[in-house]
Amino acid sequence: MAPPTPRLVVPIDVSKKPWEQKVPLHNRWHPDIPPVADVTEGELFRVEMVDWTGGRVSDDNSADDIKFLDLTITHYLSGPLRIVDAEGVPASPGDLLAVEICNLGPLPGDEWGYTAIFERENGGGFLTDHFPSARKAIWYFEGIYAYSPQIPGVRFPGLTHPGIVGTAPSAELLNIWNEREKILAETNHESIKICEVLHQRPLANLPTPENCLLGKIQEGTADWQKIANEAARTIPGRENGGNCDIKNLSRGSKVYLPVFVDGANLSTGDMHFSQGDGEVSFCGAIEMSGFLELKCEIIRGGMKEYLTPIGPTPLHVNPIFDIGPVEPRFSDWLVFEGISVDESGKQHFLDASVAYKRAVLNAIEYLSRFGYSKEQVYLLLSCCPCEGRISGIVDSPNAVATLAIPTAIFDQDVKPKRLSGKQGPKLRRLPDVLRCSSDGHLPVTQDPSGTKVASTVAGSQENVPIKGMVRKRTQLDG
């Protein structure tokens, strides 16, 4: 007899706000956020979810929604779900929760997504010193493929996955998170730099009641006020899993999550149609609403059996991920290397962040020779199925990182080749990424060779070299 259709546990109506949904959503981690449903291990069930902003980003012709996005909303999650065994006994602290992803995808009728660059003063990103202004590209889906009107000449299959899968922290673990992140947040910003450029976003995002959504807990009550002031933000991945953004976590994958509270209180959200390793532009996957069809198994005592704490308490553990067999098949890659020497030429000691930044910048510079603006390439590398690697971490003084890009995603040959005869101009691939109505005047890192690394500076005109010619391009006034 055929198995039953997956039981819909959390339905979503994309025409409604997150706080208007039939089953309450939440956007914080806390042990006292009550579960919205029970799920029995072995049961196939379906969870639907809004995009991480809850519909605040539009399919339109402007990046103003990205520029002014209130990041205290991050992220709207479906759940928590209380996981019980066949006898109705809930998962217990110390257990391991195996979560299998049986199926997933965009919500029917909402088959589109977006990739964006956050404003430097409102989120930033890995290359915020080079690309300080908010930008956006819209993607449309054709089955397993995605294409964007703002990045023409590119089409690729998506490796769809949830950005966030996690269990609720215990009160003890939540205190550990808040204490260590508070120490970091209070650190002098001048002392923590990447490539001599200050992070513009906070070093850590501490609990705040602003835009706090706590599921069944009603705003204005004493319980809500207490939890809102303690609950951890969902932005980083932590011991409970959470926002790990593992792009290969697609169909057939399993996540082995530590259980810290009775019932595990499983939550998920932040669906991605596709993402590159590192999600470098920060809002960098193809963000979308979507669904997961899941099955859970409780491994009693699994934390002690399989997870060795790396830290001062038994709670300092991390999930294990079993990647499924489904992924795009590419046979040809162009690989860009980076070393831990920054744009000023300064040597850093085995710094993998600097090395990966160099690899990404090298790829952007190279691909911009084929008709793309550098902002187009930055967004593309953040969301296409590219592979990032730490290739070397022991050969002092240079860490070596690589970024591999599948060449089949382009409609042209992007490999180096011997030039024969006179080369004509390579025209820009238009339209370009979506901009803001006003960019202001944000500084951009200068390449010591005398050229701007970023392709655009608000309120200026820029000479853009294109295959043997120079074209004048007028930028938007700030």
PDB file of N, CA and C in Angstrom, residues 111-159:
ATOM      1  N   GLU A 111       7.112  31.076  -7.540  1.00  0.00           N
ATOM      2  CA  GLU A 111       8.384  30.560  -8.075  1.00  0.00           C
ATOM      3  C   GLU A 111       9.311  31.684  -8.541  1.00  0.00           C
ATOM      4  N   TRP A 112       9.809  32.448  -7.598  1.00  0.00           N
ATOM      5  CA  TRP A 112      10.813  33.472  -7.895  1.00  0.00           C
ATOM      6  C   TRP A 112      11.625  33.717  -6.632  1.00  0.00           C
ATOM      7  N   GLY A 113      12.754  34.364  -6.807  1.00  0.00           N
ATOM      8  CA  GLY A 113      13.596  34.689  -5.664  1.00  0.00           C
ATOM      9  C   GLY A 113      14.461  35.900  -5.952  1.00  0.00           C
ATOM     10  N   TYR A 114      15.339  36.226  -5.030  1.00  0.00           N
ATOM     11  CA  TYR A 114      16.179  37.414  -5.183  1.00  0.00           C
ATOM     12  C   TYR A 114      17.533  37.174  -4.518  1.00  0.00           C
ATOM     13  N   THR A 115      18.524  37.900  -5.022  1.00  0.00           N
ATOM     14  CA  THR A 115      19.860  37.948  -4.434  1.00  0.00           C
ATOM     15  C   THR A 115      20.208  39.415  -4.283  1.00  0.00           C
ATOM     16  N   ALA A 116      20.905  39.777  -3.196  1.00  0.00           N
ATOM     17  CA  ALA A 116      21.095  41.204  -2.954  1.00  0.00           C
ATOM     18  C   ALA A 116      22.423  41.497  -2.271  1.00  0.00           C
ATOM     19  N   ILE A 117      22.823  42.757  -2.379  1.00  0.00           N
ATOM     20  CA  ILE A 117      23.947  43.320  -1.636  1.00  0.00           C
ATOM     21  C   ILE A 117      23.358  44.280  -0.616  1.00  0.00           C
ATOM     22  N   PHE A 118      23.653  44.056   0.664  1.00  0.00           N
ATOM     23  CA  PHE A 118      23.186  44.979   1.687  1.00  0.00           C
ATOM     24  C   PHE A 118      23.987  46.283   1.648  1.00  0.00           C
ATOM     25  N   GLU A 119      23.311  47.365   2.005  1.00  0.00           N
ATOM     26  CA  GLU A 119      23.977  48.659   2.173  1.00  0.00           C
ATOM     27  C   GLU A 119      25.077  48.534   3.229  1.00  0.00           C
ATOM     28  N   ARG A 120      26.196  49.184   2.998  1.00  0.00           N
ATOM     29  CA  ARG A 120      27.318  49.085   3.926  1.00  0.00           C
ATOM     30  C   ARG A 120      26.921  49.460   5.351  1.00  0.00           C
ATOM     31  N   GLU A 121      26.060  50.458   5.505  1.00  0.00           N
ATOM     32  CA  GLU A 121      25.651  50.905   6.830  1.00  0.00           C
ATOM     33  C   GLU A 121      24.451  50.125   7.360  1.00  0.00           C
ATOM     34  N   ASN A 122      24.011  49.112   6.619  1.00  0.00           N
ATOM     35  CA  ASN A 122      22.849  48.334   7.062  1.00  0.00           C
ATOM     36  C   ASN A 122      23.044  46.875   6.657  1.00  0.00           C
ATOM     37  N   GLY A 123      24.010  46.229   7.286  1.00  0.00           N
ATOM     38  CA  GLY A 123      24.254  44.822   7.001  1.00  0.00           C
ATOM     39  C   GLY A 123      25.599  44.553   6.391  1.00  0.00           C
ATOM     40  N   GLY A 124      25.937  45.278   5.327  1.00  0.00           N
ATOM     41  CA  GLY A 124      27.238  45.084   4.687  1.00  0.00           C
ATOM     42  C   GLY A 124      27.346  43.721   4.028  1.00  0.00           C
ATOM     43  N   GLY A 125      28.541  43.157   4.045  1.00  0.00           N
ATOM     44  CA  GLY A 125      28.798  41.882   3.404  1.00  0.00           C
ATOM     45  C   GLY A 125      30.284  41.619   3.349  1.00  0.00           C
ATOM     46  N   PHE A 126      30.677  40.511   2.757  1.00  0.00           N
ATOM     47  CA  PHE A 126      32.080  40.104   2.717  1.00  0.00           C
ATOM     48  C   PHE A 126      32.946  41.128   1.984  1.00  0.00           C
ATOM     49  N   LEU A 127      32.399  41.745   0.937  1.00  0.00           N
ATOM     50  CA  LEU A 127      33.146  42.739   0.164  1.00  0.00           C
ATOM     51  C   LEU A 127      32.503  44.117   0.300  1.00  0.00           C
ATOM     52  N   THR A 128      32.019  44.442   1.490  1.00  0.00           N
ATOM     53  CA  THR A 128      31.306  45.707   1.662  1.00  0.00           C
ATOM     54  C   THR A 128      32.206  46.917   1.436  1.00  0.00           C
ATOM     55  N   ASP A 129      33.519  46.750   1.589  1.00  0.00           N
ATOM     56  CA  ASP A 129      34.421  47.876   1.327  1.00  0.00           C
ATOM     57  C   ASP A 129      34.569  48.135  -0.168  1.00  0.00           C
ATOM     58  N   HIS A 130      34.261  47.137  -0.993  1.00  0.00           N
ATOM     59  CA  HIS A 130      34.319  47.313  -2.444  1.00  0.00           C
ATOM     60  C   HIS A 130      32.949  47.590  -3.057  1.00  0.00           C
ATOM     61  N   PHE A 131      31.908  47.071  -2.443  1.00  0.00           N
ATOM     62  CA  PHE A 131      30.553  47.217  -2.960  1.00  0.00           C
ATOM     63  C   PHE A 131      29.655  47.737  -1.831  1.00  0.00           C
ATOM     64  N   PRO A 132      29.690  49.043  -1.563  1.00  0.00           N
ATOM     65  CA  PRO A 132      29.028  49.577  -0.367  1.00  0.00           C
ATOM     66  C   PRO A 132      27.544  49.869  -0.519  1.00  0.00           C
ATOM     67  N   SER A 133      27.018  49.857  -1.745  1.00  0.00           N
ATOM     68  CA  SER A 133      25.635  50.290  -1.967  1.00  0.00           C
ATOM     69  C   SER A 133      24.718  49.100  -2.212  1.00  0.00           C
ATOM     70  N   ALA A 134      23.472  49.241  -1.776  1.00  0.00           N
ATOM     71  CA  ALA A 134      22.491  48.163  -1.925  1.00  0.00           C
ATOM     72  C   ALA A 134      22.190  47.907  -3.397  1.00  0.00           C
ATOM     73  N   ARG A 135      22.120  46.624  -3.749  1.00  0.00           N
ATOM     74  CA  ARG A 135      21.804  46.190  -5.106  1.00  0.00           C
ATOM     75  C   ARG A 135      20.943  44.931  -5.031  1.00  0.00           C
ATOM     76  N   LYS A 136      20.269  44.610  -6.129  1.00  0.00           N
ATOM     77  CA  LYS A 136      19.354  43.463  -6.109  1.00  0.00           C
ATOM     78  C   LYS A 136      19.246  42.875  -7.501  1.00  0.00           C
ATOM     79  N   ALA A 137      19.124  41.554  -7.567  1.00  0.00           N
ATOM     80  CA  ALA A 137      18.795  40.851  -8.802  1.00  0.00           C
ATOM     81  C   ALA A 137      17.627  39.921  -8.517  1.00  0.00           C
ATOM     82  N   ILE A 138      16.678  39.876  -9.437  1.00  0.00           N
ATOM     83  CA  ILE A 138      15.519  38.996  -9.335  1.00  0.00           C
ATOM     84  C   ILE A 138      15.782  37.746 -10.167  1.00  0.00           C
ATOM     85  N   TRP A 139      15.386  36.593  -9.633  1.00  0.00           N
ATOM     86  CA  TRP A 139      15.549  35.314 -10.340  1.00  0.00           C
ATOM     87  C   TRP A 139      14.182  34.672 -10.529  1.00  0.00           C
ATOM     88  N   TYR A 140      14.007  34.067 -11.706  1.00  0.00           N
ATOM     89  CA  TYR A 140      12.797  33.300 -11.996  1.00  0.00           C
ATOM     90  C   TYR A 140      13.181  31.847 -12.225  1.00  0.00           C
ATOM     91  N   PHE A 141      12.261  30.951 -11.882  1.00  0.00           N
ATOM     92  CA  PHE A 141      12.554  29.526 -11.921  1.00  0.00           C
ATOM     93  C   PHE A 141      11.826  28.852 -13.079  1.00  0.00           C
ATOM     94  N   GLU A 142      12.560  27.997 -13.775  1.00  0.00           N
ATOM     95  CA  GLU A 142      12.008  27.130 -14.812  1.00  0.00           C
ATOM     96  C   GLU A 142      12.351  25.691 -14.423  1.00  0.00           C
ATOM     97  N   GLY A 143      11.487  25.070 -13.618  1.00  0.00           N
ATOM     98  CA  GLY A 143      11.812  23.743 -13.099  1.00  0.00           C
ATOM     99  C   GLY A 143      13.016  23.818 -12.184  1.00  0.00           C
ATOM    100  N   ILE A 144      14.087  23.106 -12.528  1.00  0.00           N
ATOM    101  CA  ILE A 144      15.294  23.117 -11.697  1.00  0.00           C
ATOM    102  C   ILE A 144      16.227  24.262 -12.050  1.00  0.00           C
ATOM    103  N   TYR A 145      15.898  25.053 -13.069  1.00  0.00           N
ATOM    104  CA  TYR A 145      16.798  26.105 -13.544  1.00  0.00           C
ATOM    105  C   TYR A 145      16.354  27.483 -13.057  1.00  0.00           C
ATOM    106  N   ALA A 146      17.346  28.380 -12.928  1.00  0.00           N
ATOM    107  CA  ALA A 146      17.089  29.770 -12.559  1.00  0.00           C
ATOM    108  C   ALA A 146      17.746  30.691 -13.577  1.00  0.00           C
ATOM    109  N   TYR A 147      17.073  31.815 -13.854  1.00  0.00           N
ATOM    110  CA  TYR A 147      17.666  32.852 -14.702  1.00  0.00           C
ATOM    111  C   TYR A 147      17.254  34.203 -14.148  1.00  0.00           C
ATOM    112  N   SER A 148      18.054  35.239 -14.439  1.00  0.00           N
ATOM    113  CA  SER A 148      17.779  36.582 -13.944  1.00  0.00           C
ATOM    114  C   SER A 148      17.819  37.592 -15.085  1.00  0.00           C
ATOM    115  N   PRO A 149      16.791  38.427 -15.225  1.00  0.00           N
ATOM    116  CA  PRO A 149      16.852  39.499 -16.221  1.00  0.00           C
ATOM    117  C   PRO A 149      17.985  40.485 -15.947  1.00  0.00           C
ATOM    118  N   GLN A 150      18.431  40.577 -14.695  1.00  0.00           N
ATOM    119  CA  GLN A 150      19.485  41.539 -14.332  1.00  0.00           C
ATOM    120  C   GLN A 150      20.891  40.974 -14.532  1.00  0.00           C
ATOM    121  N   ILE A 151      21.016  39.670 -14.750  1.00  0.00           N
ATOM    122  CA  ILE A 151      22.323  39.068 -15.032  1.00  0.00           C
ATOM    123  C   ILE A 151      22.149  38.186 -16.267  1.00  0.00           C
ATOM    124  N   PRO A 152      21.990  38.794 -17.439  1.00  0.00           N
ATOM    125  CA  PRO A 152      21.679  38.024 -18.646  1.00  0.00           C
ATOM    126  C   PRO A 152      22.842  37.132 -19.070  1.00  0.00           C
ATOM    127  N   GLY A 153      22.512  36.102 -19.843  1.00  0.00           N
ATOM    128  CA  GLY A 153      23.544  35.204 -20.347  1.00  0.00           C
ATOM    129  C   GLY A 153      23.969  34.150 -19.351  1.00  0.00           C
ATOM    130  N   VAL A 154      23.201  33.982 -18.274  1.00  0.00           N
ATOM    131  CA  VAL A 154      23.518  32.999 -17.240  1.00  0.00           C
ATOM    132  C   VAL A 154      22.254  32.199 -16.928  1.00  0.00           C
ATOM    133  N   ARG A 155      22.387  30.884 -16.850  1.00  0.00           N
ATOM    134  CA  ARG A 155      21.287  30.002 -16.461  1.00  0.00           C
ATOM    135  C   ARG A 155      21.903  28.769 -15.813  1.00  0.00           C
ATOM    136  N   PHE A 156      21.369  28.351 -14.661  1.00  0.00           N
ATOM    137  CA  PHE A 156      21.967  27.206 -13.980  1.00  0.00           C
ATOM    138  C   PHE A 156      20.931  26.449 -13.168  1.00  0.00           C
ATOM    139  N   PRO A 157      21.190  25.160 -12.918  1.00  0.00           N
ATOM    140  CA  PRO A 157      20.306  24.389 -12.047  1.00  0.00           C
ATOM    141  C   PRO A 157      20.570  24.737 -10.593  1.00  0.00           C
ATOM    142  N   GLY A 158      19.496  24.847  -9.823  1.00  0.00           N
ATOM    143  CA  GLY A 158      19.643  25.175  -8.413  1.00  0.00           C
ATOM    144  C   GLY A 158      19.786  23.929  -7.562  1.00  0.00           C
ATOM    145  N   LEU A 159      20.583  24.026  -6.536  1.00  0.00           N
ATOM    146  CA  LEU A 159      20.681  22.986  -5.509  1.00  0.00           C
ATOM    147  C   LEU A 159      19.912  23.527  -4.298  1.00  0.00           C
TER     148      LEU A 159
END
